[in-house]
Short mmCIF file of C-alpha atoms and ligand atoms in Angstrom, two decimals:
data_model
loop_
_atom_site.label_atom_id
_atom_site.label_comp_id
_atom_site.label_asym_id
_atom_site.label_seq_id
_atom_site.Cartn_x
_atom_site.Cartn_y
_atom_site.Cartn_z
CA MET A 1 25.88 23.92 22.72
CA THR A 2 29.15 25.52 23.81
CA THR A 3 30.37 24.57 27.03
CA PRO A 4 29.80 27.57 29.40
CA PRO A 5 32.75 29.56 30.78
CA ALA A 6 34.65 28.09 33.61
CA PRO A 7 34.08 29.30 37.13
CA LEU A 8 36.89 31.47 38.40
CA ARG A 9 39.86 29.04 38.50
CA VAL A 10 41.13 28.34 42.32
CA SER A 11 44.46 26.86 42.30
CA LEU A 12 46.89 27.16 45.15
CA VAL A 13 50.39 28.56 44.33
CA ASN A 14 53.38 26.43 45.34
CA GLY A 15 50.97 23.89 47.37
CA SER A 16 53.67 21.19 47.59
CA PHE A 17 56.36 23.69 48.77
CA GLU A 18 58.83 22.91 46.12
CA GLN A 19 59.61 26.84 45.74
CA PRO A 20 62.28 28.00 46.65
CA THR A 21 64.71 25.34 46.40
CA VAL A 22 66.21 24.84 49.98
CA THR A 23 68.94 22.68 51.40
CA GLY A 24 68.58 20.86 54.58
CA VAL A 25 65.98 23.30 56.53
CA GLU A 26 65.69 27.02 55.83
CA ILE A 27 63.53 29.43 57.60
CA LEU A 28 62.40 31.85 54.95
CA PRO A 29 60.31 35.10 54.33
CA ASP A 30 56.73 34.44 53.34
CA SER A 31 55.24 35.92 50.01
CA SER A 32 54.26 39.20 51.38
CA GLN A 33 58.02 39.92 51.84
CA THR A 34 58.66 40.98 48.24
CA GLN A 35 61.92 42.81 48.98
CA ALA A 36 63.44 39.74 50.43
CA PRO A 37 65.80 38.18 47.60
CA LYS A 38 64.61 34.34 48.65
CA ARG A 39 61.09 34.09 49.82
CA VAL A 40 58.13 31.38 49.75
CA PRO A 41 55.87 31.94 46.79
CA GLY A 42 52.07 31.61 47.28
CA TRP A 43 52.08 31.45 51.14
CA LEU A 44 51.29 33.91 54.02
CA THR A 45 51.90 33.22 57.82
CA THR A 46 50.43 34.93 60.65
CA ALA A 47 53.70 34.93 62.59
CA SER A 48 54.80 38.41 63.38
CA ASP A 49 58.11 37.65 61.75
CA HIS A 50 56.47 36.39 58.52
CA MET A 51 59.18 33.34 58.52
CA ILE A 52 57.79 30.01 56.89
CA GLU A 53 60.13 26.97 57.46
CA LEU A 54 60.74 24.58 54.55
CA TRP A 55 62.56 21.18 54.70
CA GLN A 56 64.30 19.21 51.97
CA THR A 57 63.23 15.60 51.76
CA GLY A 58 65.30 13.40 53.82
CA PHE A 59 66.46 16.17 56.45
CA ASN A 60 66.65 14.47 59.88
CA GLY A 61 65.31 11.34 58.15
CA VAL A 62 61.93 12.70 57.13
CA PRO A 63 60.94 11.96 53.43
CA SER A 64 58.80 14.45 51.62
CA ALA A 65 55.30 12.93 50.68
CA ASP A 66 55.12 14.85 47.42
CA GLY A 67 58.17 16.23 45.27
CA VAL A 68 61.33 16.85 47.28
CA GLN A 69 60.27 19.52 49.82
CA PHE A 70 57.73 20.24 52.48
CA ALA A 71 56.87 22.50 55.16
CA GLU A 72 56.71 22.66 58.91
CA LEU A 73 53.47 24.73 60.19
CA ASN A 74 55.34 26.25 62.78
CA ALA A 75 58.67 28.27 62.13
CA ASN A 76 59.81 30.35 65.15
CA GLN A 77 56.00 30.91 66.29
CA VAL A 78 52.63 29.13 66.92
CA SER A 79 50.91 30.63 63.64
CA THR A 80 48.60 29.66 60.71
CA LEU A 81 49.86 29.15 57.32
CA TYR A 82 47.34 30.49 54.61
CA GLN A 83 46.31 31.52 51.11
CA ASP A 84 43.64 33.83 50.03
CA LEU A 85 42.02 33.09 46.87
CA PRO A 86 39.41 34.85 44.80
CA THR A 87 36.26 32.54 44.42
CA THR A 88 33.17 32.08 42.83
CA PRO A 89 30.16 31.86 45.01
CA GLY A 90 28.54 28.54 44.64
CA THR A 91 31.71 26.69 43.34
CA LYS A 92 32.65 23.44 44.70
CA LEU A 93 36.23 23.23 45.77
CA TYR A 94 38.40 20.33 46.33
CA TRP A 95 41.06 19.77 48.79
CA ARG A 96 43.74 17.07 49.88
CA LEU A 97 46.81 17.19 51.89
CA TYR A 98 49.54 15.29 53.60
CA HIS A 99 50.01 15.77 57.18
CA ARG A 100 52.75 14.36 59.73
CA GLY A 101 53.99 14.84 63.18
CA ARG A 102 57.55 15.65 63.95
CA LEU A 103 58.52 14.18 67.42
CA GLY A 104 55.26 12.27 68.12
CA SER A 105 51.46 12.77 67.38
CA ASP A 106 50.97 16.27 66.21
CA THR A 107 47.35 18.03 65.53
CA MET A 108 46.53 20.61 63.03
CA ALA A 109 43.26 22.29 61.79
CA LEU A 110 42.24 23.00 58.21
CA ASP A 111 40.11 26.28 58.35
CA ILE A 112 38.31 27.50 55.44
CA GLY A 113 36.17 30.80 54.87
CA ALA A 114 36.06 34.43 54.43
CA PRO A 115 39.20 35.95 55.84
CA GLY A 116 38.52 36.84 59.36
CA ALA A 117 35.97 34.41 59.33
CA THR A 118 37.20 30.93 58.74
CA VAL A 119 35.38 28.03 59.80
CA GLU A 120 37.33 24.75 60.92
CA GLN A 121 36.74 22.01 58.51
CA ARG A 122 38.77 19.24 59.73
CA ARG A 123 41.13 18.13 62.63
CA MET A 124 43.97 15.88 61.76
CA THR A 125 46.41 14.22 64.08
CA ASP A 126 49.19 12.17 62.58
CA GLY A 127 52.22 10.54 64.28
CA ASN A 128 55.85 10.58 62.95
CA THR A 129 56.31 7.53 61.21
CA ALA A 130 54.04 8.06 58.19
CA TRP A 131 52.14 10.91 56.04
CA GLY A 132 48.42 10.96 56.70
CA TYR A 133 46.36 11.82 53.65
CA TYR A 134 43.29 13.56 53.83
CA THR A 135 40.65 14.95 51.09
CA GLY A 136 37.69 17.09 51.27
CA THR A 137 35.31 19.58 49.50
CA TYR A 138 34.05 22.95 50.29
CA ILE A 139 31.18 24.94 48.66
CA VAL A 140 31.89 28.45 48.34
CA PRO A 141 29.05 30.44 50.26
CA ALA A 142 26.86 33.12 48.59
CA GLY A 143 28.84 36.37 48.60
CA GLN A 144 32.14 35.09 49.27
CA THR A 145 34.67 36.30 46.65
CA LEU A 146 37.56 35.75 48.59
CA THR A 147 38.31 32.61 50.43
CA ARG A 148 41.08 31.72 52.87
CA PHE A 149 42.70 28.35 52.99
CA ALA A 150 44.47 28.08 56.47
CA PHE A 151 46.48 25.55 58.29
CA ARG A 152 46.18 26.13 62.13
CA SER A 153 48.58 24.50 64.60
CA VAL A 154 46.60 22.94 67.35
CA SER A 155 49.15 20.88 69.42
CA ALA A 156 52.48 19.05 68.91
CA ALA A 157 54.26 16.24 70.75
CA GLY A 158 56.74 17.71 73.11
CA GLY A 159 54.55 20.58 74.02
CA ASN A 160 56.49 22.90 71.84
CA ARG A 161 53.83 24.42 69.60
CA SER A 162 56.67 25.89 67.43
CA ILE A 163 58.05 22.51 66.60
CA GLY A 164 55.82 19.95 64.50
CA ASN A 165 52.92 19.51 62.07
CA PHE A 166 54.68 18.74 58.61
CA LEU A 167 52.71 19.52 55.60
CA ASP A 168 53.01 18.82 51.96
CA GLY A 169 51.27 18.01 48.68
CA ILE A 170 48.51 20.51 49.26
CA PHE A 171 45.77 20.98 46.56
CA PHE A 172 43.02 23.22 47.08
CA GLY A 173 40.91 24.45 44.04
CA THR A 174 38.25 23.78 41.59
CA ALA A 175 37.40 20.80 39.60
CA PRO A 176 39.12 20.17 36.33
CA TYR A 177 37.35 22.30 33.51
CA VAL A 178 38.35 21.54 30.06
CA VAL A 179 37.83 24.26 27.22
CA LEU A 180 38.14 23.16 23.71
CA THR A 181 38.67 25.72 20.86
CA LYS A 182 38.12 24.83 17.29
CA THR A 183 39.34 26.57 14.27
CA ALA A 184 39.10 25.54 10.33
CA VAL A 185 42.13 26.64 8.14
CA PRO A 186 41.55 28.24 5.60
CA ALA A 187 38.61 30.21 6.85
CA GLY A 188 36.53 30.05 3.89
CA PRO A 189 34.47 30.52 1.82
CA LEU A 190 35.98 27.25 0.12
CA ASP A 191 35.27 25.16 -2.95
CA VAL A 192 33.96 21.93 -3.20
CA GLY A 193 37.32 19.70 -3.44
CA ASP A 194 39.06 21.89 -1.13
CA ALA A 195 40.88 20.39 1.95
CA VAL A 196 40.19 21.95 5.27
CA THR A 197 42.39 21.65 8.48
CA TYR A 198 40.53 21.43 11.69
CA ARG A 199 42.62 22.34 14.87
CA ILE A 200 41.11 21.65 18.19
CA THR A 201 42.87 23.11 21.31
CA ALA A 202 42.14 21.78 24.85
CA GLN A 203 43.11 23.66 27.78
CA ASN A 204 42.12 22.87 31.42
CA GLU A 205 40.87 26.29 32.79
CA GLY A 206 39.85 24.51 36.09
CA GLY A 207 42.21 23.71 39.12
CA GLY A 208 42.74 19.94 39.48
CA ALA A 209 44.18 17.99 36.37
CA ALA A 210 41.66 16.50 33.77
CA ASP A 211 42.14 12.71 33.79
CA ASN A 212 41.50 10.26 31.13
CA LEU A 213 41.16 13.10 28.63
CA VAL A 214 39.80 11.75 25.31
CA LEU A 215 38.87 14.05 22.16
CA THR A 216 36.35 12.78 19.64
CA ASP A 217 35.35 14.68 16.54
CA ALA A 218 32.87 13.42 14.21
CA ILE A 219 33.78 14.20 10.53
CA PRO A 220 31.23 16.76 9.46
CA ALA A 221 28.72 15.87 7.23
CA GLY A 222 29.54 16.99 3.75
CA THR A 223 33.25 16.13 4.08
CA THR A 224 35.38 13.27 3.91
CA TYR A 225 38.37 12.54 6.18
CA LEU A 226 41.62 12.88 4.42
CA PRO A 227 43.49 9.50 5.40
CA GLY A 228 46.91 10.05 7.24
CA SER A 229 46.22 13.47 8.70
CA LEU A 230 46.07 12.95 12.48
CA HIS A 231 48.53 15.35 14.24
CA ILE A 232 49.12 16.45 17.94
CA VAL A 233 50.44 19.76 17.00
CA ASP A 234 51.60 20.47 20.62
CA GLY A 235 51.31 19.20 24.17
CA PRO A 236 52.19 15.73 25.32
CA ASN A 237 53.59 13.19 22.79
CA ALA A 238 53.35 15.74 19.73
CA GLY A 239 53.81 14.39 16.35
CA ALA A 240 51.82 12.42 13.33
CA LYS A 241 49.52 9.69 14.52
CA THR A 242 48.50 6.89 12.39
CA ASP A 243 44.72 6.18 11.38
CA ALA A 244 44.68 2.82 12.76
CA GLN A 245 43.59 2.16 16.39
CA GLY A 246 45.63 0.51 18.97
CA ASP A 247 49.28 1.67 17.78
CA ASP A 248 49.37 5.12 19.02
CA GLN A 249 47.13 7.78 20.67
CA ALA A 250 44.96 8.67 18.02
CA TYR A 251 42.95 6.91 15.33
CA TYR A 252 40.20 7.44 12.60
CA ASP A 253 37.07 5.05 13.06
CA ALA A 254 35.80 4.55 9.66
CA GLY A 255 32.70 2.86 11.02
CA ALA A 256 31.60 5.67 13.08
CA ASN A 257 33.32 8.17 10.83
CA LYS A 258 35.17 10.18 13.55
CA VAL A 259 38.69 10.79 14.94
CA VAL A 260 39.76 10.14 18.49
CA PHE A 261 42.77 11.52 20.22
CA ASN A 262 43.58 10.22 23.76
CA LEU A 263 45.48 13.35 25.05
CA GLY A 264 47.51 14.58 28.26
CA ASN A 265 50.58 13.57 30.17
CA GLY A 266 50.69 9.61 30.02
CA ALA A 267 48.11 9.11 27.40
CA THR A 268 48.61 5.76 25.34
CA ALA A 269 46.81 3.67 22.87
CA ALA A 270 44.52 2.27 25.50
CA GLY A 271 43.28 5.49 27.06
CA GLY A 272 43.87 9.27 27.76
CA GLY A 273 46.24 10.87 30.20
CA SER A 274 46.11 13.78 32.52
CA LEU A 275 45.83 17.56 31.59
CA PRO A 276 47.17 19.98 33.87
CA ASN A 277 45.58 23.34 34.58
CA THR A 278 46.94 26.18 32.23
CA GLU A 279 49.10 27.82 35.16
CA THR A 280 51.13 24.23 34.82
CA LEU A 281 53.02 23.33 31.77
CA PRO A 282 51.74 21.88 29.50
CA ALA A 283 49.21 24.68 29.38
CA GLY A 284 47.03 22.73 26.74
CA THR A 285 47.33 20.39 24.00
CA THR A 286 46.31 21.10 20.26
CA VAL A 287 45.65 18.32 17.57
CA GLU A 288 44.54 18.52 14.05
CA TYR A 289 43.12 16.48 11.11
CA ARG A 290 42.13 17.36 7.66
CA VAL A 291 39.03 16.65 5.62
CA THR A 292 37.99 17.30 1.84
CA ILE A 293 34.75 19.20 0.87
CA ASP A 294 32.20 16.72 -0.79
CA ARG A 295 30.56 17.70 -4.00
CA ALA A 296 26.89 17.66 -1.96
CA SER A 297 28.28 20.80 0.07
CA GLY A 298 27.91 23.07 -2.79
CA GLY A 299 26.52 26.20 -1.62
CA LYS A 300 25.93 24.90 2.16
CA GLN A 301 27.71 25.44 5.24
CA ILE A 302 29.94 22.85 6.69
CA SER A 303 29.52 22.71 10.62
CA ASN A 304 31.66 20.89 13.23
CA THR A 305 31.96 20.53 16.85
CA ALA A 306 34.29 18.70 18.74
CA THR A 307 33.81 16.88 22.12
CA ALA A 308 36.17 16.04 24.95
CA THR A 309 35.59 13.39 28.04
CA TYR A 310 37.65 13.48 31.08
CA GLU A 311 37.50 12.59 34.68
CA ASN A 312 37.56 14.86 37.82
CA ARG A 313 39.59 12.65 40.12
CA LEU A 314 39.89 15.01 42.99
CA SER A 315 37.49 13.09 45.43
CA GLY A 316 37.37 9.58 45.83
CA THR A 317 35.12 8.40 42.92
CA PRO A 318 36.10 9.42 39.38
CA GLU A 319 33.46 12.18 38.13
CA PRO A 320 32.99 11.68 34.39
CA LEU A 321 32.91 15.32 32.78
CA THR A 322 32.02 16.33 29.14
CA SER A 323 33.35 19.49 27.13
CA THR A 324 32.10 20.69 23.68
CA SER A 325 33.80 23.06 21.51
CA ASN A 326 32.51 26.16 19.86
CA GLU A 327 30.73 25.31 16.35
CA GLN A 328 33.00 25.93 13.63
CA ILE A 329 31.03 26.89 10.42
CA THR A 330 32.59 26.86 7.00
CA ASP A 331 30.93 28.48 3.94
CA VAL A 332 31.24 26.50 0.63
CA LYS A 333 30.79 28.17 -2.54
CA PRO A 334 28.32 26.98 -4.95
CA ALA A 335 29.31 24.37 -7.52
CA ALA A 336 28.02 23.22 -10.78
CA ASP A 337 28.99 20.10 -13.05
CA LEU A 338 28.58 21.23 -16.34
CA VAL A 339 28.42 18.19 -18.92
CA ALA A 340 28.90 18.97 -22.75
CA THR A 341 27.79 16.86 -25.31
CA LYS A 342 27.91 17.03 -28.94
CA SER A 343 26.72 15.00 -32.35
CA ALA A 344 26.21 15.47 -35.78
CA ASP A 345 23.16 14.30 -37.39
CA ALA A 346 25.14 12.76 -40.11
CA THR A 347 28.95 11.89 -39.85
CA THR A 348 29.51 11.78 -43.64
CA VAL A 349 28.63 14.49 -45.73
CA THR A 350 29.66 15.52 -49.27
CA VAL A 351 30.91 18.82 -50.04
CA GLY A 352 28.32 21.48 -50.48
CA GLN A 353 25.82 19.80 -48.05
CA THR A 354 24.87 20.82 -44.68
CA VAL A 355 26.35 19.45 -41.39
CA THR A 356 23.91 19.56 -38.50
CA TYR A 357 25.46 19.70 -35.06
CA ARG A 358 23.45 19.05 -31.90
CA VAL A 359 25.36 20.54 -28.80
CA ALA A 360 24.15 20.25 -25.36
CA VAL A 361 25.15 21.71 -21.82
CA HIS A 362 23.62 19.96 -18.87
CA ASN A 363 24.06 21.21 -15.33
CA ALA A 364 24.41 17.93 -12.98
CA GLY A 365 24.66 20.30 -9.94
CA PRO A 366 24.60 20.47 -6.97
CA ASN A 367 23.93 24.05 -7.53
CA ASP A 368 22.47 26.49 -10.06
CA ALA A 369 25.06 27.54 -12.73
CA THR A 370 25.51 31.16 -13.95
CA GLY A 371 27.48 32.74 -16.96
CA VAL A 372 27.43 29.52 -18.68
CA THR A 373 29.43 29.44 -21.96
CA VAL A 374 29.81 26.85 -24.43
CA THR A 375 32.92 27.43 -27.06
CA ASP A 376 32.23 25.73 -30.55
CA GLN A 377 34.51 27.45 -33.00
CA LEU A 378 33.52 25.96 -36.49
CA PRO A 379 36.57 24.48 -37.89
CA ASP A 380 38.22 25.52 -41.39
CA GLY A 381 36.03 23.57 -44.24
CA LEU A 382 32.73 24.44 -42.63
CA ALA A 383 30.79 27.88 -43.15
CA PHE A 384 28.20 28.89 -40.74
CA LEU A 385 24.67 28.76 -41.91
CA SER A 386 22.42 29.12 -38.82
CA ALA A 387 22.03 28.34 -35.02
CA ASP A 388 19.10 27.98 -32.77
CA ALA A 389 19.74 27.79 -29.13
CA THR A 390 16.97 27.12 -26.49
CA SER A 391 18.56 29.72 -24.50
CA GLY A 392 21.18 32.32 -25.10
CA SER A 393 22.60 33.08 -28.58
CA TYR A 394 25.64 31.47 -30.76
CA ASP A 395 28.10 34.08 -32.18
CA PRO A 396 29.49 32.49 -35.49
CA ALA A 397 32.51 35.14 -35.38
CA THR A 398 33.74 33.92 -31.96
CA GLY A 399 32.03 30.47 -31.95
CA THR A 400 30.81 31.18 -28.47
CA TRP A 401 27.31 30.33 -27.40
CA ALA A 402 26.38 32.75 -24.24
CA VAL A 403 24.09 30.15 -22.70
CA GLY A 404 23.29 32.32 -19.53
CA ASP A 405 22.11 30.75 -16.35
CA LEU A 406 21.27 27.16 -16.23
CA ALA A 407 19.49 25.68 -13.06
CA GLU A 408 20.51 22.55 -11.42
CA GLY A 409 19.36 19.53 -13.51
CA ALA A 410 18.67 21.87 -16.53
CA THR A 411 19.82 21.26 -20.38
CA ALA A 412 20.36 23.85 -23.04
CA THR A 413 20.75 23.02 -26.53
CA LEU A 414 21.99 24.37 -29.74
CA VAL A 415 21.42 23.12 -33.16
CA LEU A 416 24.14 24.55 -35.38
CA ARG A 417 24.36 24.03 -39.11
CA ALA A 418 27.08 24.49 -41.40
CA LYS A 419 28.00 23.97 -44.95
CA ALA A 420 30.93 21.54 -45.82
CA THR A 421 33.22 23.69 -48.20
CA LYS A 422 35.98 21.16 -48.66
CA ALA A 423 36.77 17.59 -48.38
CA GLY A 424 38.36 15.94 -45.52
CA MET A 425 37.80 15.20 -41.89
CA VAL A 426 36.33 17.72 -39.89
CA THR A 427 36.79 17.62 -36.07
CA ASN A 428 34.66 19.96 -33.80
CA THR A 429 34.81 20.45 -30.02
CA ALA A 430 32.18 22.06 -27.85
CA THR A 431 33.63 23.33 -24.41
CA ALA A 432 31.57 24.34 -21.33
CA THR A 433 32.51 26.74 -18.60
CA GLY A 434 30.56 28.48 -15.89
CA ASN A 435 31.17 30.98 -13.18
CA GLU A 436 31.13 28.30 -10.41
CA LYS A 437 33.44 25.72 -9.64
CA ASP A 438 33.29 22.41 -11.70
CA PRO A 439 33.77 19.62 -9.47
CA ASP A 440 34.30 17.19 -12.55
CA PRO A 441 36.20 19.05 -15.49
CA THR A 442 36.58 15.82 -17.33
CA ASN A 443 33.11 16.10 -18.82
CA ASN A 444 33.18 19.54 -20.16
CA THR A 445 34.25 18.98 -23.63
CA ASP A 446 32.84 16.86 -26.33
CA THR A 447 34.02 16.44 -29.88
CA VAL A 448 32.82 14.91 -33.04
CA ALA A 449 34.29 14.17 -36.32
CA VAL A 450 32.59 14.28 -39.65
CA CYS A 451 33.76 13.16 -42.82
CA VAL A 452 33.64 15.41 -45.97
CA GLU A 453 33.65 13.71 -49.21
CA PRO A 454 34.42 15.29 -52.36
CA ALA A 455 31.56 16.57 -54.44
CA ARG A 456 30.59 14.58 -57.45
CA SER A 457 30.66 16.50 -60.80
CA CYS A 458 28.17 15.21 -63.93
CA CYS A 459 31.38 15.51 -65.85
CA ASP A 460 32.94 13.11 -63.59
CA PRO A 461 33.97 9.97 -65.23
CA CYS A 462 33.62 8.20 -61.87
CA ALA A 463 30.13 9.54 -61.14
CA THR A 464 28.68 8.68 -64.72
CA GLN A 465 29.80 4.97 -64.08
CA MET A 466 27.61 4.71 -61.10
CA1 CA B 515 56.42 18.85 48.45
CA1 CA B 516 46.75 5.53 15.32
CA1 CA B 517 32.00 18.96 -15.56
#
């Protein structure tokens, strides 16, 4: 079953206050002030002047908790900093953030809910010597298609509510949600023996990163893995990978007949890495490998799905998750292995005698054959007498035996008689062809040689001696 579509992705914009780049401290317009040349993307404030205060790490001796910038909740006024995000009711949202006091212990509240009807989720008090780290979850209530995620200043050391409450490294969003898309190139229908390239793209349509991302693809039934074909086409650590296990991020497991790719930022031979959501680079990662189509797949379909396992680490305990790709189906054209055999009843004859050839064409499968033709032109020195075929007919003018259809496992035979007209070695070949792909062309031809000796006359002195 294909993984169902992701719930609406929720992901804060500029949650770590890294944009725009500031020097020291700057008080800048919020994201509603679209005419301002330099403003803070993503964030809105209830302050009437629409100003937000960003700090560069180290300013006044305060280091950032995440990245190189952070925010002070109150710029010029007591206010609330927020983002409104479209949400799918019933979705579980995860949040985490860093909070710190400025002059002493500052207190702030996290409010989440419909705009105008937010509910306090947590009250946080932190001193000015270290960042406090907080995490939590929130289930979007029925009917709530827009959710406000808001920070409200409650109190600040020194009594000035327009100073205090540093914020950084905020995440508020949906769990990671990996979507796998699989294609086969070429699309088909293909022939037995053809190579197929499977290409699988993993994208994280969730909010949080997909951690420990491992993609596994069982080699589809009816195909054989083509050694040396593992490749990370784009994404972290792109390039060719070896079939061996333990030396790089991918391997072919011959015992289980599957390929395994450890993917994402920081992936190694030992395990999967982290794939951020599609709004963050890299926006996904693509791998490929190749197979050849087995003879047994003739006239059938090859079906293949890939699977990814990963973890949601947005809350304390990693939550294991799984995604399955779309089912990729490739049609395989029928194939028929025709086998020609030819023999002569006698391989030594005398001029004037009849040479009897027995020609057979067998269909070794895997599918029924159509339009089967055996070409068996009588060579110089043999004059056609008669032909008896179990199916179809033989045309001595062209040397073509039009067999017609030949079911899988069936054999058609032709008895071909010719008169030897001159002495010498006569070599004669039969070659079978059909409409279907022949997976083994080496057995389509058979040759027999017949020695024609000179006729003995009654006047021949040699003959009279015998
Ligand atoms: Ca930051
Ligand atoms: Ca390898
Ligand atoms: Ca053949």
